């Protein structure tokens, strides 16, 4: 089925909206969904990006549930604001910044679809920038250390361990 | 009592100067979304929590007056009349979201209204910078400078992997939305617009009409903005929008030239008729007003009409919106009365006066 908006791309999102007992069906592609979603003055409460994202998230959950025996992720709860993944799926919005941590497992496919990417490469707040650079470095060194141990290169492993210790000390002093 | 000057003038001070490519690009807007760590997003915040956000963020600009973006005034939404809120939306100074879904929503506006900082919108902080004409890089530079000022005094919600954490997954990463508002009548008239808009979609940008529904833009005005906020640097996003906008400007120019070459008489007639109707009509619906104003703007840009100035046309685009009409002619206008006063306003500005 082709998207009813652009008529070009295949429709991947299907919605039923019921207003005053009247049922309307939408079959649209993600591009058009995103376009329609941003609200325009005078049309508030219409066809919001959040309800569409929610469709996207549910899609993710549904396909997972069918193919594997994994437990549904809907009960996962953010311990800071109390939002569950199920609520997040419905609202299409996070409750607080910690939600990103608690729902992390389900986010990569979503971000991949929305942005075509899963990690940030842009601006970093100046004040925490230095620390982040350290952390990125330490993570890299730890990976190398792991590798060195696996390959039984104990001399370079010891060197890496010392480097990590030194960086961790510097972070602690910040 | 809030200062009402923001809603009494139709045109923000910043809109009065032209900016580059102003015959096609009306304005440029950059918005960045930020949140404070360990505070629930506005969606879940209680009234107290939302007030706390206001108390933390609102004073920041006052303490940084020397930064050179003017004096800021805090306008709290719940102290405004419904009509004034509507006018702020029509001037693009606040979002409909801030009006409809916000607890303790507020906006910090500088004197010329070129910086509008929304508090407790979908995110705690939304820094918006507006420039006339085509100034994508300039708008980004100002927005990021103001972002730096806030960052010095508050702890942003930031994650190494995901970047700036926002309430909606579509803003995560850079939190950056950059857009240019373009007047593209020749591309619409020559039926090239849909092809161009779908090409725009394929490079991670999105195009939509302003004050209109879907792809059918009222007054041939389109807003082109970035869709992707994660996995690209701010510079890449800005450059991409800049590059694509330049190409659209080029296409619009060529289409205008072709219209002049192939059908000068027809296009002149259309422009003259629209000018005549705007100057003499007694009833004018918004949709028709937008279309006719678009024709007149094209006429001025092509040199077919000597007047009115682009600044007057920009002003009319705002003033003919329902909120502003009600502000000028009475709060309780029916839609039929709106159409009548809209026609009167247009006659008073462009043509005969009685
Ligand atoms: Zn489509
Ligand atoms: Zn949370």
Short mmCIF file of C-alpha atoms and ligand atoms in Angstrom, two decimals:
data_model
loop_
_atom_site.label_atom_id
_atom_site.label_comp_id
_atom_site.label_asym_id
_atom_site.label_seq_id
_atom_site.Cartn_x
_atom_site.Cartn_y
_atom_site.Cartn_z
CA UNK A 1 0.00 0.00 0.00
CA UNK A 2 1.29 3.44 -0.91
CA UNK A 3 1.36 6.36 1.49
CA UNK A 4 -1.88 8.33 1.22
CA UNK A 5 -0.05 11.62 1.73
CA UNK A 6 2.77 11.54 -0.81
CA UNK A 7 1.63 8.56 -2.85
CA UNK A 8 5.29 7.78 -3.47
CA UNK A 9 6.74 5.86 -0.55
CA UNK A 10 5.16 2.70 0.87
CA UNK A 11 2.90 3.29 3.86
CA UNK A 12 4.57 1.87 6.96
CA UNK A 13 2.41 3.45 9.65
CA UNK A 14 -1.26 2.62 10.00
CA UNK A 15 -3.56 4.42 12.39
CA UNK A 16 -7.20 4.54 13.21
CA UNK A 17 -8.52 7.76 14.64
CA UNK A 18 -12.02 7.92 16.08
CA UNK A 19 -13.56 11.37 16.41
CA UNK A 20 -17.19 11.63 17.50
CA UNK A 21 -17.77 8.01 16.57
CA UNK A 22 -16.39 8.55 13.08
CA UNK A 23 -13.57 6.26 12.17
CA UNK A 24 -10.76 7.51 9.97
CA UNK A 25 -7.85 5.38 8.85
CA UNK A 26 -4.40 6.72 8.07
CA UNK A 27 -1.86 4.87 6.02
CA UNK A 28 1.27 6.93 5.70
CA UNK A 29 5.02 6.71 5.40
CA UNK A 30 7.38 7.83 8.13
CA UNK A 31 8.46 10.91 6.23
CA UNK A 32 4.93 12.21 5.91
CA UNK A 33 4.16 11.17 9.47
CA UNK A 34 6.97 13.36 10.69
CA UNK A 35 5.83 16.23 8.55
CA UNK A 36 2.23 15.96 9.69
CA UNK A 37 3.28 15.57 13.25
CA UNK A 38 4.77 18.96 13.88
CA UNK A 39 1.92 21.11 15.01
CA UNK A 40 0.78 24.11 13.06
CA UNK A 41 -0.91 27.11 14.71
CA UNK A 42 -4.64 26.52 14.82
CA UNK A 43 -4.48 22.75 14.52
CA UNK A 44 -3.40 21.92 18.03
CA UNK A 45 -4.27 18.53 19.36
CA UNK A 46 -4.61 17.10 15.89
CA UNK A 47 -2.25 14.57 14.54
CA UNK A 48 0.70 14.82 16.85
CA UNK A 49 4.19 13.50 16.42
CA UNK A 50 3.86 11.78 19.78
CA UNK A 51 0.97 9.59 18.78
CA UNK A 52 2.94 8.61 15.69
CA UNK A 53 6.07 7.84 17.65
CA UNK A 54 3.93 5.80 19.92
CA UNK A 55 2.84 3.76 16.89
CA UNK A 56 6.46 3.29 16.00
CA UNK A 57 7.39 2.13 19.46
CA UNK A 58 4.49 -0.29 19.68
CA UNK A 59 5.46 -1.71 16.34
CA UNK A 60 8.87 -2.38 17.79
CA UNK A 61 7.40 -4.12 20.83
CA UNK A 62 4.90 -6.17 18.82
CA UNK A 63 7.40 -7.58 16.37
CA UNK A 64 9.77 -8.47 19.18
CA UNK A 65 7.07 -10.25 21.16
CA UNK A 66 6.17 -12.45 18.23
CA UNK A 67 9.60 -13.57 17.12
CA UNK A 68 11.27 -14.31 20.44
CA UNK A 69 10.35 -15.49 23.89
CA UNK A 70 11.95 -12.44 25.52
CA UNK A 71 9.88 -10.77 28.23
CA UNK A 72 8.05 -7.66 27.06
CA UNK A 73 9.99 -4.52 27.88
CA UNK A 74 6.82 -2.64 28.83
CA UNK A 75 7.30 -3.12 32.57
CA UNK A 76 10.79 -1.60 32.67
CA UNK A 77 10.53 1.47 34.89
CA UNK A 78 12.61 4.63 35.20
CA UNK A 79 13.58 4.80 38.85
CA UNK A 80 13.90 8.57 38.83
CA UNK A 81 10.52 9.69 37.46
CA UNK A 82 8.57 6.43 37.62
CA UNK A 83 7.65 6.26 33.96
CA UNK A 84 7.40 2.76 32.50
CA UNK A 85 8.54 1.83 29.02
CA UNK A 86 4.90 1.07 28.26
CA UNK A 87 3.91 4.64 29.17
CA UNK A 88 6.80 5.98 27.15
CA UNK A 89 5.54 3.99 24.16
CA UNK A 90 2.09 5.51 24.56
CA UNK A 91 3.20 9.10 25.09
CA UNK A 92 6.16 9.10 22.71
CA UNK A 93 7.99 11.26 25.21
CA UNK A 94 10.41 10.66 28.06
CA UNK A 95 9.54 11.63 31.62
CA UNK A 96 13.02 12.71 32.64
CA UNK A 97 16.60 12.45 31.47
CA UNK A 98 17.17 9.22 33.42
CA UNK A 99 14.54 7.49 31.28
CA UNK A 100 17.23 7.37 28.59
CA UNK A 101 19.30 5.20 30.88
CA UNK A 102 16.53 2.86 32.00
CA UNK A 103 15.00 2.43 28.55
CA UNK A 104 18.36 2.33 26.79
CA UNK A 105 17.89 -1.18 25.45
CA UNK A 106 14.84 -0.26 23.38
CA UNK A 107 16.18 3.02 22.09
CA UNK A 108 18.70 2.11 19.41
CA UNK A 109 16.11 0.81 16.92
CA UNK A 110 13.93 3.86 17.54
CA UNK A 111 16.74 6.37 17.08
CA UNK A 112 17.97 4.45 14.07
CA UNK A 113 14.57 4.87 12.44
CA UNK A 114 14.04 8.47 13.43
CA UNK A 115 17.57 9.81 12.94
CA UNK A 116 19.40 7.08 11.06
CA UNK A 117 21.88 7.07 13.90
CA UNK A 118 22.17 6.19 17.56
CA UNK A 119 24.96 8.35 18.97
CA UNK A 120 25.64 12.01 19.42
CA UNK A 121 28.64 13.57 17.69
CA UNK A 122 27.84 17.24 18.24
CA UNK A 123 28.37 19.89 20.86
CA UNK A 124 29.39 18.94 24.39
CA UNK A 125 28.73 21.24 27.36
CA UNK A 126 32.04 22.98 28.09
CA UNK A 127 32.05 22.34 31.82
CA UNK A 128 31.68 18.58 31.53
CA UNK A 129 33.52 18.41 28.23
CA UNK A 130 36.93 17.71 29.73
CA UNK A 131 35.57 14.90 31.89
CA UNK A 132 33.81 13.36 28.95
CA UNK A 133 37.02 13.37 26.93
CA UNK A 134 38.72 11.53 29.82
CA UNK A 135 35.91 9.02 30.04
CA UNK A 136 35.98 8.37 26.30
CA UNK A 137 39.74 7.79 26.57
CA UNK A 138 39.39 5.48 29.54
CA UNK A 139 36.70 3.42 27.82
CA UNK A 140 38.95 3.00 24.82
CA UNK A 141 41.91 1.96 26.97
CA UNK A 142 39.77 -0.53 28.86
CA UNK A 143 38.76 -2.16 25.61
CA UNK A 144 42.40 -2.38 24.57
CA UNK A 145 43.26 -3.83 27.97
CA UNK A 146 40.60 -6.49 27.56
CA UNK A 147 42.03 -7.33 24.17
CA UNK A 148 45.58 -7.48 25.53
CA UNK A 149 44.52 -9.89 28.26
CA UNK A 150 42.71 -12.13 25.80
CA UNK A 151 45.79 -12.22 23.62
CA UNK A 152 48.00 -12.77 26.67
CA UNK A 153 50.12 -9.70 26.00
CA UNK A 154 50.72 -9.05 29.65
CA UNK A 155 53.41 -6.43 29.21
CA UNK A 156 51.19 -4.04 27.26
CA UNK A 157 48.27 -4.94 29.53
CA UNK A 158 50.22 -3.67 32.51
CA UNK A 159 51.06 -0.51 30.64
CA UNK A 160 47.42 0.06 29.74
CA UNK A 161 46.35 -0.57 33.31
CA UNK A 162 48.77 2.11 34.53
CA UNK A 163 47.47 4.58 31.98
CA UNK A 164 43.90 3.94 33.06
CA UNK A 165 44.80 4.41 36.73
CA UNK A 166 46.52 7.68 35.94
CA UNK A 167 43.51 9.04 34.03
CA UNK A 168 41.11 7.92 36.72
CA UNK A 169 43.16 9.75 39.29
CA UNK A 170 43.00 12.93 37.20
CA UNK A 171 39.23 12.63 36.93
CA UNK A 172 38.92 12.23 40.67
CA UNK A 173 40.88 15.44 41.16
CA UNK A 174 38.69 17.48 38.78
CA UNK B 1 0.79 43.03 34.87
CA UNK B 2 2.88 41.91 31.93
CA UNK B 3 4.28 44.32 29.40
CA UNK B 4 1.97 44.26 26.40
CA UNK B 5 4.21 45.83 23.80
CA UNK B 6 5.07 42.39 22.47
CA UNK B 7 1.51 41.88 21.32
CA UNK B 8 0.62 45.38 20.20
CA UNK B 9 3.05 45.62 17.29
CA UNK B 10 2.48 43.18 14.47
CA UNK B 11 6.05 43.16 13.31
CA UNK B 12 8.96 42.43 15.59
CA UNK B 13 11.74 44.97 15.38
CA UNK B 14 14.11 42.33 13.97
CA UNK B 15 11.82 41.80 10.96
CA UNK B 16 12.24 45.37 9.73
CA UNK B 17 15.67 44.92 8.21
CA UNK B 18 16.03 42.73 5.15
CA UNK B 19 18.86 40.22 5.46
CA UNK B 20 20.30 38.44 2.45
CA UNK B 21 18.14 36.82 -0.28
CA UNK B 22 15.20 38.60 1.30
CA UNK B 23 13.26 38.50 -1.98
CA UNK B 24 12.83 34.78 -1.34
CA UNK B 25 13.80 34.01 2.24
CA UNK B 26 11.55 35.79 4.71
CA UNK B 27 13.27 34.74 7.91
CA UNK B 28 15.63 32.27 9.55
CA UNK B 29 15.04 30.60 12.86
CA UNK B 30 17.24 28.42 15.03
CA UNK B 31 15.98 26.68 18.13
CA UNK B 32 17.86 24.56 20.63
CA UNK B 33 16.22 22.39 23.24
CA UNK B 34 17.84 21.85 26.64
CA UNK B 35 16.89 20.33 29.97
CA UNK B 36 18.22 20.48 33.49
CA UNK B 37 19.54 17.33 35.13
CA UNK B 38 17.51 15.50 37.76
CA UNK B 39 14.32 17.42 37.20
CA UNK B 40 11.34 15.75 35.56
CA UNK B 41 10.59 17.07 32.07
CA UNK B 42 7.69 19.57 31.89
CA UNK B 43 5.38 16.73 30.81
CA UNK B 44 5.60 15.17 34.29
CA UNK B 45 6.57 18.17 36.41
CA UNK B 46 4.23 19.31 39.16
CA UNK B 47 3.37 22.99 39.38
CA UNK B 48 6.01 23.40 42.10
CA UNK B 49 8.66 21.63 40.08
CA UNK B 50 7.84 23.73 37.05
CA UNK B 51 8.02 26.92 39.13
CA UNK B 52 11.42 25.82 40.38
CA UNK B 53 12.64 25.54 36.78
CA UNK B 54 11.41 29.09 36.16
CA UNK B 55 13.23 30.34 39.23
CA UNK B 56 16.46 28.71 38.15
CA UNK B 57 16.41 29.64 34.46
CA UNK B 58 14.72 33.06 34.32
CA UNK B 59 17.41 34.99 36.25
CA UNK B 60 20.26 33.64 34.10
CA UNK B 61 19.83 36.15 31.28
CA UNK B 62 19.49 39.05 33.73
CA UNK B 63 22.85 38.20 35.20
CA UNK B 64 24.35 38.22 31.71
CA UNK B 65 23.07 41.50 30.30
CA UNK B 66 26.57 42.40 29.14
CA UNK B 67 26.47 39.53 26.64
CA UNK B 68 24.84 41.98 24.26
CA UNK B 69 21.52 40.39 23.36
CA UNK B 70 19.54 43.19 24.96
CA UNK B 71 17.42 43.37 28.03
CA UNK B 72 15.14 40.42 28.54
CA UNK B 73 11.67 40.53 29.88
CA UNK B 74 9.98 37.54 31.48
CA UNK B 75 6.44 37.00 30.23
CA UNK B 76 4.51 34.35 32.15
CA UNK B 77 1.82 32.69 30.09
CA UNK B 78 -0.78 32.42 32.83
CA UNK B 79 -0.66 36.19 33.28
CA UNK B 80 -1.58 36.77 29.64
CA UNK B 81 -5.01 37.13 28.04
CA UNK B 82 -5.93 34.34 25.62
CA UNK B 83 -5.78 36.78 22.73
CA UNK B 84 -2.26 37.94 23.59
CA UNK B 85 -1.10 34.33 23.65
CA UNK B 86 -2.60 33.84 20.20
CA UNK B 87 -0.78 36.90 18.88
CA UNK B 88 2.56 35.69 20.26
CA UNK B 89 2.01 32.42 18.37
CA UNK B 90 1.10 34.28 15.18
CA UNK B 91 4.35 36.24 15.51
CA UNK B 92 6.21 32.92 15.95
CA UNK B 93 7.57 34.14 19.28
CA UNK B 94 6.10 31.19 21.16
CA UNK B 95 4.87 27.76 20.11
CA UNK B 96 1.26 26.58 20.30
CA UNK B 97 2.60 23.96 22.72
CA UNK B 98 3.56 26.58 25.26
CA UNK B 99 -0.01 27.90 25.16
CA UNK B 100 -1.82 24.57 25.28
CA UNK B 101 0.19 22.06 27.25
CA UNK B 102 2.38 24.04 29.56
CA UNK B 103 2.48 24.30 33.35
CA UNK B 104 4.18 27.52 34.47
CA UNK B 105 5.11 28.21 30.88
CA UNK B 106 6.96 31.45 30.26
CA UNK B 107 9.01 33.21 27.66
CA UNK B 108 11.99 35.53 27.93
CA UNK B 109 11.90 38.09 25.14
CA UNK B 110 14.57 40.63 24.32
CA UNK B 111 13.70 44.14 23.18
CA UNK B 112 13.70 43.60 19.43
CA UNK B 113 12.11 40.14 19.88
CA UNK B 114 14.95 38.48 17.97
CA UNK B 115 15.61 36.14 20.89
CA UNK B 116 12.78 34.21 22.44
CA UNK B 117 13.59 31.78 25.23
CA UNK B 118 10.75 29.47 26.14
CA UNK B 119 10.67 27.96 29.60
CA UNK B 120 8.67 24.86 30.50
CA UNK B 121 7.64 24.16 26.95
CA UNK B 122 8.09 20.50 25.98
CA UNK B 123 11.62 20.91 27.32
CA UNK B 124 12.78 23.04 30.25
CA UNK B 125 14.57 25.44 27.95
CA UNK B 126 14.12 26.30 24.31
CA UNK B 127 16.37 29.01 22.98
CA UNK B 128 15.06 30.49 19.77
CA UNK B 129 16.84 33.08 17.63
CA UNK B 130 15.17 34.80 14.73
CA UNK B 131 16.86 36.66 11.91
CA UNK B 132 15.43 38.42 8.86
CA UNK B 133 16.27 36.95 5.46
CA UNK B 134 18.72 34.12 5.00
CA UNK B 135 21.11 33.99 7.97
CA UNK B 136 21.35 30.37 9.06
CA UNK B 137 24.91 30.55 10.37
CA UNK B 138 24.33 33.84 12.16
CA UNK B 139 21.25 32.47 13.88
CA UNK B 140 23.10 29.34 14.99
CA UNK B 141 26.03 31.36 16.34
CA UNK B 142 23.77 33.48 18.47
CA UNK B 143 21.77 30.52 19.75
CA UNK B 144 24.87 28.55 20.73
CA UNK B 145 26.34 31.62 22.47
CA UNK B 146 23.19 31.98 24.56
CA UNK B 147 23.30 28.24 25.22
CA UNK B 148 26.84 28.69 26.59
CA UNK B 149 25.58 31.38 28.97
CA UNK B 150 22.95 29.05 30.41
CA UNK B 151 25.39 26.17 30.56
CA UNK B 152 27.68 28.16 32.85
CA UNK B 153 25.02 28.34 35.54
CA UNK B 154 22.93 25.19 35.19
CA UNK B 155 23.68 21.48 34.85
CA UNK B 156 22.23 20.30 31.59
CA UNK B 157 20.86 16.80 31.10
CA UNK B 158 23.57 15.45 28.83
CA UNK B 159 24.78 11.98 28.01
CA UNK B 160 27.98 11.07 26.20
CA UNK B 161 26.23 8.65 23.89
CA UNK B 162 22.89 10.41 23.30
CA UNK B 163 23.93 14.04 23.63
CA UNK B 164 21.46 16.60 24.97
CA UNK B 165 18.54 14.69 26.41
CA UNK B 166 15.16 15.98 25.34
CA UNK B 167 11.60 15.08 26.15
CA UNK B 168 10.81 13.99 22.61
CA UNK B 169 13.02 11.41 20.88
CA UNK B 170 12.94 13.51 17.71
CA UNK B 171 15.05 16.27 19.31
CA UNK B 172 17.70 14.24 21.12
CA UNK B 173 21.39 14.76 20.38
CA UNK B 174 21.95 18.33 19.31
CA UNK B 175 18.46 19.52 20.25
CA UNK B 176 18.86 21.73 17.22
CA UNK B 177 16.11 22.72 14.83
CA UNK B 178 17.11 25.23 12.19
CA UNK B 179 14.65 26.52 9.64
CA UNK B 180 14.25 29.01 6.87
CA UNK B 181 10.91 30.44 5.84
CA UNK B 182 10.77 30.81 2.08
CA UNK B 183 8.36 32.40 -0.36
CA UNK B 184 8.24 30.09 -3.38
CA UNK B 185 5.39 31.25 -5.65
CA UNK B 186 7.12 30.53 -8.96
CA UNK B 187 7.95 26.95 -7.98
CA UNK B 188 4.30 26.47 -7.03
CA UNK B 189 3.00 28.09 -10.23
CA UNK B 190 5.28 25.99 -12.42
CA UNK B 191 4.29 22.80 -10.55
CA UNK B 192 7.87 22.03 -9.54
CA UNK B 193 7.25 22.38 -5.83
CA UNK B 194 6.29 18.78 -5.01
CA UNK B 195 9.36 17.44 -6.77
CA UNK B 196 11.55 19.86 -4.83
CA UNK B 197 9.90 19.11 -1.51
CA UNK B 198 10.33 15.38 -1.91
CA UNK B 199 13.99 15.93 -2.81
CA UNK B 200 14.30 17.98 0.36
CA UNK B 201 12.93 15.03 2.32
CA UNK B 202 15.55 12.73 0.96
CA UNK B 203 18.43 14.74 2.41
CA UNK B 204 17.17 14.74 5.98
CA UNK B 205 15.23 17.97 5.79
CA UNK B 206 11.52 18.57 6.02
CA UNK B 207 9.32 21.16 4.34
CA UNK B 208 5.94 22.34 5.42
CA UNK B 209 3.61 25.22 4.82
CA UNK B 210 3.20 27.86 7.46
CA UNK B 211 -0.23 28.91 8.69
CA UNK B 212 -1.52 26.22 6.37
CA UNK B 213 -2.30 22.55 6.27
CA UNK B 214 0.01 19.89 4.96
CA UNK B 215 1.85 20.59 1.78
CA UNK B 216 -0.65 23.18 0.60
CA UNK B 217 1.09 26.22 1.98
CA UNK B 218 -0.92 29.34 2.56
CA UNK B 219 0.60 32.18 0.62
CA UNK B 220 3.23 29.92 -0.95
CA UNK B 221 5.32 30.21 2.18
CA UNK B 222 7.27 27.10 3.16
CA UNK B 223 9.41 26.32 6.12
CA UNK B 224 12.41 24.12 5.43
CA UNK B 225 14.07 22.61 8.48
CA UNK B 226 16.31 19.76 9.58
CA UNK B 227 14.68 16.50 10.64
CA UNK B 228 17.69 14.78 12.08
CA UNK B 229 19.20 15.88 15.38
CA UNK B 230 21.24 12.80 16.31
CA UNK B 231 24.39 11.55 14.59
CA UNK B 232 25.23 14.82 12.86
CA UNK B 233 27.22 17.74 14.23
CA UNK B 234 25.60 21.12 14.49
CA UNK B 235 27.90 22.36 11.73
CA UNK B 236 26.75 19.55 9.44
CA UNK B 237 23.11 20.28 10.14
CA UNK B 238 23.56 24.01 9.54
CA UNK B 239 25.64 23.47 6.39
CA UNK B 240 23.16 20.98 4.99
CA UNK B 241 20.22 23.34 5.49
CA UNK B 242 22.27 26.23 4.13
CA UNK B 243 23.28 24.33 1.01
CA UNK B 244 19.83 23.00 0.25
CA UNK B 245 18.21 26.40 0.83
CA UNK B 246 20.67 28.02 -1.59
CA UNK B 247 19.65 25.50 -4.23
CA UNK B 248 15.95 26.12 -3.65
CA UNK B 249 16.58 29.88 -3.92
CA UNK B 250 18.33 29.24 -7.22
CA UNK B 251 15.43 27.12 -8.53
CA UNK B 252 12.88 29.72 -7.46
CA UNK B 253 14.89 32.45 -9.21
CA UNK B 254 15.07 30.43 -12.40
CA UNK B 255 11.36 29.67 -12.25
CA UNK B 256 10.61 33.37 -11.80
CA UNK B 257 12.74 34.23 -14.78
CA UNK B 258 11.01 31.57 -16.85
CA UNK B 259 7.60 32.96 -15.89
CA UNK B 260 8.74 36.40 -17.01
CA UNK B 261 10.19 35.07 -20.26
CA UNK B 262 7.28 32.82 -21.19
CA UNK B 263 4.20 34.49 -19.79
CA UNK B 264 5.00 38.03 -18.70
CA UNK B 265 1.55 39.36 -19.59
CA UNK B 266 -0.28 36.61 -17.74
CA UNK B 267 1.83 36.93 -14.65
CA UNK B 268 1.57 40.72 -14.68
CA UNK B 269 -2.18 40.47 -15.01
CA UNK B 270 -2.40 38.07 -12.09
CA UNK B 271 -0.29 40.32 -9.88
CA UNK B 272 -2.22 43.46 -10.82
CA UNK B 273 -5.56 41.75 -10.22
CA UNK B 274 -4.46 40.55 -6.81
CA UNK B 275 -3.27 44.03 -5.90
CA UNK B 276 -6.58 45.45 -7.09
CA UNK B 277 -8.65 42.95 -5.12
CA UNK B 278 -6.65 43.51 -1.94
CA UNK B 279 -7.11 47.25 -2.36
CA UNK B 280 -10.86 47.21 -2.96
CA UNK B 281 -12.50 44.08 -1.56
CA UNK B 282 -15.09 44.35 1.20
CA UNK B 283 -14.80 40.76 2.41
CA UNK B 284 -11.57 38.78 2.47
CA UNK B 285 -10.99 35.27 3.76
CA UNK B 286 -7.60 34.45 5.21
CA UNK B 287 -6.76 31.91 2.55
CA UNK B 288 -7.43 34.35 -0.26
CA UNK B 289 -5.59 37.14 1.54
CA UNK B 290 -2.49 34.95 1.88
CA UNK B 291 -2.59 33.99 -1.79
CA UNK B 292 -3.12 37.59 -2.99
CA UNK B 293 -0.41 38.91 -0.69
CA UNK B 294 1.89 36.29 -2.16
CA UNK B 295 1.11 37.57 -5.68
CA UNK B 296 1.77 41.16 -4.61
CA UNK B 297 5.04 40.18 -2.95
CA UNK B 298 6.10 38.47 -6.17
CA UNK B 299 5.10 41.60 -8.09
CA UNK B 300 7.30 43.77 -5.89
CA UNK B 301 10.21 41.32 -6.13
CA UNK B 302 9.94 41.22 -9.93
CA UNK B 303 9.72 45.01 -10.19
CA UNK B 304 6.21 44.84 -11.63
CA UNK B 305 4.88 46.75 -8.63
CA UNK B 306 6.70 49.70 -7.00
CA UNK B 307 4.82 49.47 -3.72
CA UNK B 308 4.16 48.30 -1.01
CA UNK B 309 7.47 47.60 0.69
CA UNK B 310 8.38 44.07 1.71
CA UNK B 311 8.26 45.21 5.32
CA UNK B 312 4.60 46.27 4.90
CA UNK B 313 3.85 42.88 3.33
CA UNK B 314 5.51 41.04 6.20
CA UNK B 315 3.42 43.09 8.58
CA UNK B 316 0.22 42.28 6.69
CA UNK B 317 1.00 38.57 6.80
CA UNK B 318 0.88 38.77 10.58
CA UNK B 319 -1.89 41.35 10.92
CA UNK B 320 -4.35 39.41 8.76
CA UNK B 321 -4.19 36.41 11.14
CA UNK B 322 -7.32 36.00 13.30
CA UNK B 323 -5.63 36.71 16.64
CA UNK B 324 -4.22 39.99 15.50
CA UNK B 325 -7.44 41.11 13.83
CA UNK B 326 -9.31 40.52 17.05
CA UNK B 327 -6.64 42.40 18.93
CA UNK B 328 -7.15 45.40 16.63
CA UNK B 329 -10.88 45.40 16.06
CA UNK B 330 -12.48 43.70 19.04
CA UNK B 331 -12.08 40.53 20.97
CA UNK B 332 -15.32 38.81 20.02
CA UNK B 333 -15.18 38.81 16.22
CA UNK B 334 -17.10 36.09 14.40
CA UNK B 335 -15.37 34.60 11.41
CA UNK B 336 -17.57 36.66 9.06
CA UNK B 337 -16.60 39.82 10.93
CA UNK B 338 -12.96 38.77 10.75
CA UNK B 339 -13.28 38.56 6.96
CA UNK B 340 -14.79 42.03 6.86
CA UNK B 341 -12.16 43.63 9.10
CA UNK B 342 -9.40 41.81 7.25
CA UNK B 343 -10.63 43.44 4.03
CA UNK B 344 -10.80 46.81 5.76
CA UNK B 345 -7.27 46.47 7.08
CA UNK B 346 -6.00 45.59 3.62
CA UNK B 347 -7.88 48.50 2.00
CA UNK B 348 -6.57 50.91 4.63
CA UNK B 349 -3.02 49.76 4.07
CA UNK B 350 -2.89 49.22 0.32
CA UNK B 351 -5.66 51.10 -1.37
CA UNK B 352 -8.63 53.31 -0.88
CA UNK B 353 -9.52 54.42 2.62
CA UNK B 354 -13.18 54.39 3.52
ZN1 LIG C 1 4.36 9.64 2.39
ZN1 LIG C 2 12.49 9.08 33.92
#
